[in-house]
PDB file of C-alpha atoms and ligand atoms in Angstrom:
ATOM      1  CA  MET A   1       0.068   0.026   0.034  1.00 93.00           C
ATOM      2  CA  VAL A   2       1.195   3.477  -0.836  1.00 96.00           C
ATOM      3  CA  ASP A   3      -0.439   6.268   1.513  1.00 98.00           C
ATOM      4  CA  ILE A   4      -1.015   9.770   0.520  1.00 98.00           C
ATOM      5  CA  TYR A   5       2.028  10.947   2.325  1.00 98.00           C
ATOM      6  CA  GLU A   6       4.274   8.796   0.151  1.00 97.00           C
ATOM      7  CA  ILE A   7       2.079   9.999  -2.976  1.00 97.00           C
ATOM      8  CA  ILE A   8       2.739  13.747  -2.206  1.00 96.00           C
ATOM      9  CA  GLU A   9       6.477  12.944  -2.239  1.00 93.00           C
ATOM     10  CA  LEU A  10       6.303  11.070  -5.444  1.00 93.00           C
ATOM     11  CA  LEU A  11       4.123  13.506  -7.536  1.00 93.00           C
ATOM     12  CA  PRO A  12       4.544  17.166  -8.051  1.00 92.00           C
ATOM     13  CA  HIS A  13       0.882  17.792  -7.816  1.00 94.00           C
ATOM     14  CA  ASN A  14      -0.841  19.488  -5.043  1.00 96.00           C
ATOM     15  CA  TYR A  15      -4.510  20.674  -4.367  1.00 97.00           C
ATOM     16  CA  PRO A  16      -6.802  21.121  -6.293  1.00 98.00           C
ATOM     17  CA  PHE A  17      -4.996  18.782  -8.744  1.00 98.00           C
ATOM     18  CA  LEU A  18      -3.660  15.861  -6.900  1.00 98.00           C
ATOM     19  CA  LEU A  19      -6.153  13.125  -8.021  1.00 98.00           C
ATOM     20  CA  VAL A  20      -4.767  10.050  -6.407  1.00 98.00           C
ATOM     21  CA  ASP A  21      -5.447   9.196  -2.801  1.00 98.00           C
ATOM     22  CA  ARG A  22      -3.932   5.849  -2.169  1.00 98.00           C
ATOM     23  CA  VAL A  23      -2.256   2.956  -4.107  1.00 98.00           C
ATOM     24  CA  LEU A  24      -3.579  -0.582  -3.264  1.00 98.00           C
ATOM     25  CA  GLU A  25      -1.444  -2.776  -5.626  1.00 98.00           C
ATOM     26  CA  PHE A  26       1.735  -2.220  -7.386  1.00 97.00           C
ATOM     27  CA  GLU A  27       3.808  -4.151  -9.756  1.00 97.00           C
ATOM     28  CA  PRO A  28       7.073  -2.410 -10.874  1.00 96.00           C
ATOM     29  CA  ALA A  29       6.990  -1.773 -14.655  1.00 94.00           C
ATOM     30  CA  LYS A  30       3.724  -3.515 -15.164  1.00 97.00           C
ATOM     31  CA  ARG A  31       0.553  -2.460 -13.180  1.00 98.00           C
ATOM     32  CA  ILE A  32      -0.918  -0.182 -10.485  1.00 98.00           C
ATOM     33  CA  VAL A  33      -4.287  -0.107  -8.788  1.00 98.00           C
ATOM     34  CA  ALA A  34      -5.028   3.178  -7.143  1.00 98.00           C
ATOM     35  CA  ILE A  35      -8.164   5.024  -5.666  1.00 98.00           C
ATOM     36  CA  LYS A  36      -9.639   8.469  -5.776  1.00 98.00           C
ATOM     37  CA  ASN A  37     -12.362   9.110  -3.495  1.00 98.00           C
ATOM     38  CA  VAL A  38     -14.777  11.603  -5.022  1.00 98.00           C
ATOM     39  CA  THR A  39     -16.801  13.930  -2.787  1.00 98.00           C
ATOM     40  CA  PHE A  40     -19.312  16.700  -3.221  1.00 98.00           C
ATOM     41  CA  ASN A  41     -16.624  18.955  -1.790  1.00 98.00           C
ATOM     42  CA  GLU A  42     -14.458  18.791  -5.121  1.00 98.00           C
ATOM     43  CA  PRO A  43     -13.365  22.144  -6.446  1.00 98.00           C
ATOM     44  CA  PHE A  44     -14.806  21.452  -9.910  1.00 98.00           C
ATOM     45  CA  PHE A  45     -18.405  20.428  -8.821  1.00 98.00           C
ATOM     46  CA  PRO A  46     -19.744  24.104  -8.365  1.00 98.00           C
ATOM     47  CA  GLY A  47     -18.961  24.756 -12.147  1.00 98.00           C
ATOM     48  CA  HIS A  48     -19.445  21.326 -13.538  1.00 98.00           C
ATOM     49  CA  PHE A  49     -22.259  21.596 -13.325  1.00 98.00           C
ATOM     50  CA  PRO A  50     -24.148  23.751 -10.821  1.00 98.00           C
ATOM     51  CA  LYS A  51     -27.206  21.422 -10.525  1.00 97.00           C
ATOM     52  CA  LYS A  52     -25.717  18.360 -11.756  1.00 98.00           C
ATOM     53  CA  PRO A  53     -22.269  17.369 -10.307  1.00 98.00           C
ATOM     54  CA  ILE A  54     -20.485  15.239 -12.703  1.00 98.00           C
ATOM     55  CA  MET A  55     -16.614  14.723 -12.723  1.00 98.00           C
ATOM     56  CA  PRO A  56     -15.127  16.105 -15.637  1.00 98.00           C
ATOM     57  CA  GLY A  57     -13.916  13.157 -17.965  1.00 98.00           C
ATOM     58  CA  VAL A  58     -10.541  14.848 -18.571  1.00 98.00           C
ATOM     59  CA  LEU A  59      -9.952  14.935 -14.951  1.00 98.00           C
ATOM     60  CA  ILE A  60     -10.620  11.113 -14.794  1.00 98.00           C
ATOM     61  CA  VAL A  61      -8.015  10.756 -17.557  1.00 98.00           C
ATOM     62  CA  GLU A  62      -5.765  13.166 -15.473  1.00 98.00           C
ATOM     63  CA  ALA A  63      -6.104  10.925 -12.462  1.00 98.00           C
ATOM     64  CA  LEU A  64      -5.021   7.896 -14.469  1.00 98.00           C
ATOM     65  CA  ALA A  65      -2.128   9.678 -15.773  1.00 97.00           C
ATOM     66  CA  GLN A  66      -1.084  10.404 -12.380  1.00 97.00           C
ATOM     67  CA  ALA A  67      -1.586   6.797 -11.242  1.00 98.00           C
ATOM     68  CA  GLY A  68       0.641   6.163 -14.130  1.00 96.00           C
ATOM     69  CA  GLY A  69       2.968   8.600 -12.846  1.00 94.00           C
ATOM     70  CA  VAL A  70       3.354   6.899  -9.353  1.00 95.00           C
ATOM     71  CA  LEU A  71       3.941   3.663 -11.256  1.00 95.00           C
ATOM     72  CA  ALA A  72       6.777   5.160 -13.327  1.00 92.00           C
ATOM     73  CA  PHE A  73       8.355   6.832 -10.353  1.00 90.00           C
ATOM     74  CA  LYS A  74       7.981   3.647  -8.004  1.00 93.00           C
ATOM     75  CA  THR A  75       9.433   1.534 -10.861  1.00 91.00           C
ATOM     76  CA  PHE A  76      12.603   3.524 -10.684  1.00 86.00           C
ATOM     77  CA  PRO A  77      12.968   4.952  -7.209  1.00 83.00           C
ATOM     78  CA  GLU A  78      16.632   5.952  -7.603  1.00 81.00           C
ATOM     79  CA  LYS A  79      15.729   8.255 -10.640  1.00 76.00           C
ATOM     80  CA  LYS A  80      15.142  11.865 -10.036  1.00 75.00           C
ATOM     81  CA  GLY A  81      12.904  13.746 -12.470  1.00 78.00           C
ATOM     82  CA  SER A  82       9.391  14.650 -13.874  1.00 84.00           C
ATOM     83  CA  VAL A  83       6.872  12.425 -15.726  1.00 85.00           C
ATOM     84  CA  PHE A  84       5.461  14.619 -18.703  1.00 92.00           C
ATOM     85  CA  PHE A  85       2.013  13.651 -20.021  1.00 94.00           C
ATOM     86  CA  THR A  86       2.639  13.640 -23.962  1.00 96.00           C
ATOM     87  CA  GLY A  87      -0.321  12.155 -25.484  1.00 97.00           C
ATOM     88  CA  ILE A  88      -3.743  10.401 -25.248  1.00 98.00           C
ATOM     89  CA  ASP A  89      -5.583   8.093 -27.595  1.00 98.00           C
ATOM     90  CA  GLU A  90      -8.847   6.083 -27.672  1.00 98.00           C
ATOM     91  CA  ALA A  91     -10.233   7.889 -24.461  1.00 98.00           C
ATOM     92  CA  ARG A  92     -13.864   7.077 -23.820  1.00 98.00           C
ATOM     93  CA  PHE A  93     -16.192   8.089 -20.951  1.00 98.00           C
ATOM     94  CA  ARG A  94     -18.757   5.492 -20.355  1.00 98.00           C
ATOM     95  CA  LYS A  95     -20.695   6.379 -17.137  1.00 98.00           C
ATOM     96  CA  PRO A  96     -21.089   9.694 -15.267  1.00 98.00           C
ATOM     97  CA  VAL A  97     -18.664   9.821 -11.957  1.00 98.00           C
ATOM     98  CA  VAL A  98     -20.648  11.669  -9.269  1.00 98.00           C
ATOM     99  CA  PRO A  99     -20.158  12.570  -5.478  1.00 98.00           C
ATOM    100  CA  GLY A 100     -19.801   9.559  -3.447  1.00 98.00           C
ATOM    101  CA  ASP A 101     -18.294   7.377  -6.140  1.00 99.00           C
ATOM    102  CA  GLN A 102     -14.837   5.685  -5.454  1.00 98.00           C
ATOM    103  CA  LEU A 103     -12.619   5.644  -8.560  1.00 98.00           C
ATOM    104  CA  LYS A 104     -10.584   2.656  -8.871  1.00 98.00           C
ATOM    105  CA  LEU A 105      -7.803   3.572 -11.185  1.00 99.00           C
ATOM    106  CA  VAL A 106      -6.238   0.617 -12.839  1.00 98.00           C
ATOM    107  CA  VAL A 107      -3.106   1.357 -15.161  1.00 98.00           C
ATOM    108  CA  GLU A 108      -1.107  -1.045 -17.127  1.00 98.00           C
ATOM    109  CA  VAL A 109       2.041  -0.687 -18.813  1.00 97.00           C
ATOM    110  CA  ILE A 110       1.535  -1.413 -22.739  1.00 97.00           C
ATOM    111  CA  LYS A 111       5.271  -0.939 -23.068  1.00 95.00           C
ATOM    112  CA  HIS A 112       8.283   1.251 -22.042  1.00 90.00           C
ATOM    113  CA  ARG A 113      11.394   2.017 -24.020  1.00 89.00           C
ATOM    114  CA  ARG A 114      13.947   4.300 -22.670  1.00 85.00           C
ATOM    115  CA  GLU A 115      11.929   7.362 -21.360  1.00 87.00           C
ATOM    116  CA  ILE A 116       8.682   6.627 -23.257  1.00 93.00           C
ATOM    117  CA  TRP A 117       5.744   5.034 -21.390  1.00 93.00           C
ATOM    118  CA  LEU A 118       2.701   3.764 -23.007  1.00 97.00           C
ATOM    119  CA  PHE A 119      -0.160   2.926 -20.467  1.00 98.00           C
ATOM    120  CA  LYS A 120      -3.597   1.494 -20.858  1.00 98.00           C
ATOM    121  CA  GLY A 121      -5.793   3.223 -18.165  1.00 98.00           C
ATOM    122  CA  MET A 122      -9.171   1.964 -16.841  1.00 98.00           C
ATOM    123  CA  ALA A 123     -11.332   3.739 -14.309  1.00 99.00           C
ATOM    124  CA  TYR A 124     -13.787   1.664 -12.469  1.00 99.00           C
ATOM    125  CA  VAL A 125     -16.662   2.589  -9.962  1.00 98.00           C
ATOM    126  CA  GLY A 126     -17.523  -0.879  -8.412  1.00 98.00           C
ATOM    127  CA  ASP A 127     -17.506  -3.366 -11.040  1.00 97.00           C
ATOM    128  CA  GLU A 128     -18.200  -0.840 -14.006  1.00 98.00           C
ATOM    129  CA  MET A 129     -15.641   0.622 -16.122  1.00 98.00           C
ATOM    130  CA  VAL A 130     -16.599   4.539 -16.351  1.00 98.00           C
ATOM    131  CA  ALA A 131     -13.670   5.580 -18.370  1.00 98.00           C
ATOM    132  CA  GLU A 132     -10.527   4.292 -20.437  1.00 98.00           C
ATOM    133  CA  ALA A 133      -7.698   5.710 -22.304  1.00 98.00           C
ATOM    134  CA  LYS A 134      -4.339   5.059 -23.648  1.00 98.00           C
ATOM    135  CA  ILE A 135      -1.821   7.498 -22.122  1.00 98.00           C
ATOM    136  CA  MET A 136       1.719   8.499 -23.308  1.00 97.00           C
ATOM    137  CA  ALA A 137       4.223   9.884 -20.987  1.00 96.00           C
ATOM    138  CA  MET A 138       7.901  10.750 -21.037  1.00 92.00           C
ATOM    139  CA  LEU A 139      10.329  10.434 -18.083  1.00 85.00           C
ATOM    140  CA  LYS A 140      12.711  13.249 -17.687  1.00 83.00           C
ATOM    141  CA  GLU A 141      15.680  13.036 -15.455  1.00 78.00           C
ATOM    142  CA  GLU A 142      16.976  16.089 -13.781  1.00 74.00           C
TER     143      GLU A 142
HETATM  144  C1  BDE B 201     -22.601  10.112 -19.520  1.00 91.02           C
HETATM  145  C2  BDE B 201     -21.504   9.313 -19.727  1.00 91.02           C
HETATM  146  C3  BDE B 201     -20.257   9.786 -19.413  1.00 91.02           C
HETATM  147  N1  BDE B 201     -19.907  10.942 -18.935  1.00 91.02           N
HETATM  148  C4  BDE B 201     -21.175  11.602 -18.632  1.00 91.02           C
HETATM  149  C5  BDE B 201     -22.327  11.365 -18.864  1.00 91.02           C
HETATM  150  C6  BDE B 201     -23.559  12.036 -18.372  1.00 91.02           C
HETATM  151  O1  BDE B 201     -24.558  11.557 -18.140  1.00 91.02           O
HETATM  152  N2  BDE B 201     -23.371  13.554 -18.361  1.00 91.02           N
HETATM  153  N3  BDE B 201     -24.381  14.368 -18.200  1.00 91.02           N
HETATM  154  C7  BDE B 201     -24.247  15.568 -18.240  1.00 91.02           C
HETATM  155  C8  BDE B 201     -25.447  16.472 -17.680  1.00 91.02           C
HETATM  156  C9  BDE B 201     -25.023  17.973 -17.740  1.00 91.02           C
HETATM  157  C10 BDE B 201     -26.160  18.605 -17.454  1.00 91.02           C
HETATM  158 BR1  BDE B 201     -25.697  20.499 -17.232  1.00 91.02          BR
HETATM  159  C11 BDE B 201     -27.318  18.150 -17.159  1.00 91.02           C
HETATM  160  O2  BDE B 201     -28.443  19.166 -16.839  1.00 91.02           O
HETATM  161  C12 BDE B 201     -27.736  16.910 -17.165  1.00 91.02           C
HETATM  162 BR2  BDE B 201     -29.406  16.283 -16.985  1.00 91.02          BR
HETATM  163  C13 BDE B 201     -26.573  15.962 -17.563  1.00 91.02           C
HETATM  164  O3  BDE B 201     -26.927  14.737 -17.741  1.00 91.02           O
END
């Protein structure tokens, strides 16, 4: 398990943009399962939308990308640097994500070669997949 205190050391993000709360499972260079608890008190809900709080799909993709970042950083704990989000393909938003949902972020490595990583991300609420995307990222060492 990776708790929030370790996540804030691994990722550069902060409020209101850190979208990973906890890591449940981690296999280096292979797979990560993380959670994001979604509450009515999210900063985006007043605007998206005033009478219909729905988590923006782009932020579900962001949460998947951040989980991928944790996977990459924890795979190479000795390397210091940043993960840059460089691309997205085949994104789909299948069901609305609303206050009270717990997002399960499953990210698998399709391939990584040198500094380029290609991830398949799937977001679940319960047993249902609510969003998916292929995400590209580049690790830049300092
Ligand atoms: C469905 C699949 C994936 N992501 C979102 C949906 C969805 O139901 N979006 N709904 C948005 C929506 C926005 C407003 Br403003 C509104 O008044 C209503 Br009735 C909506 O369903």
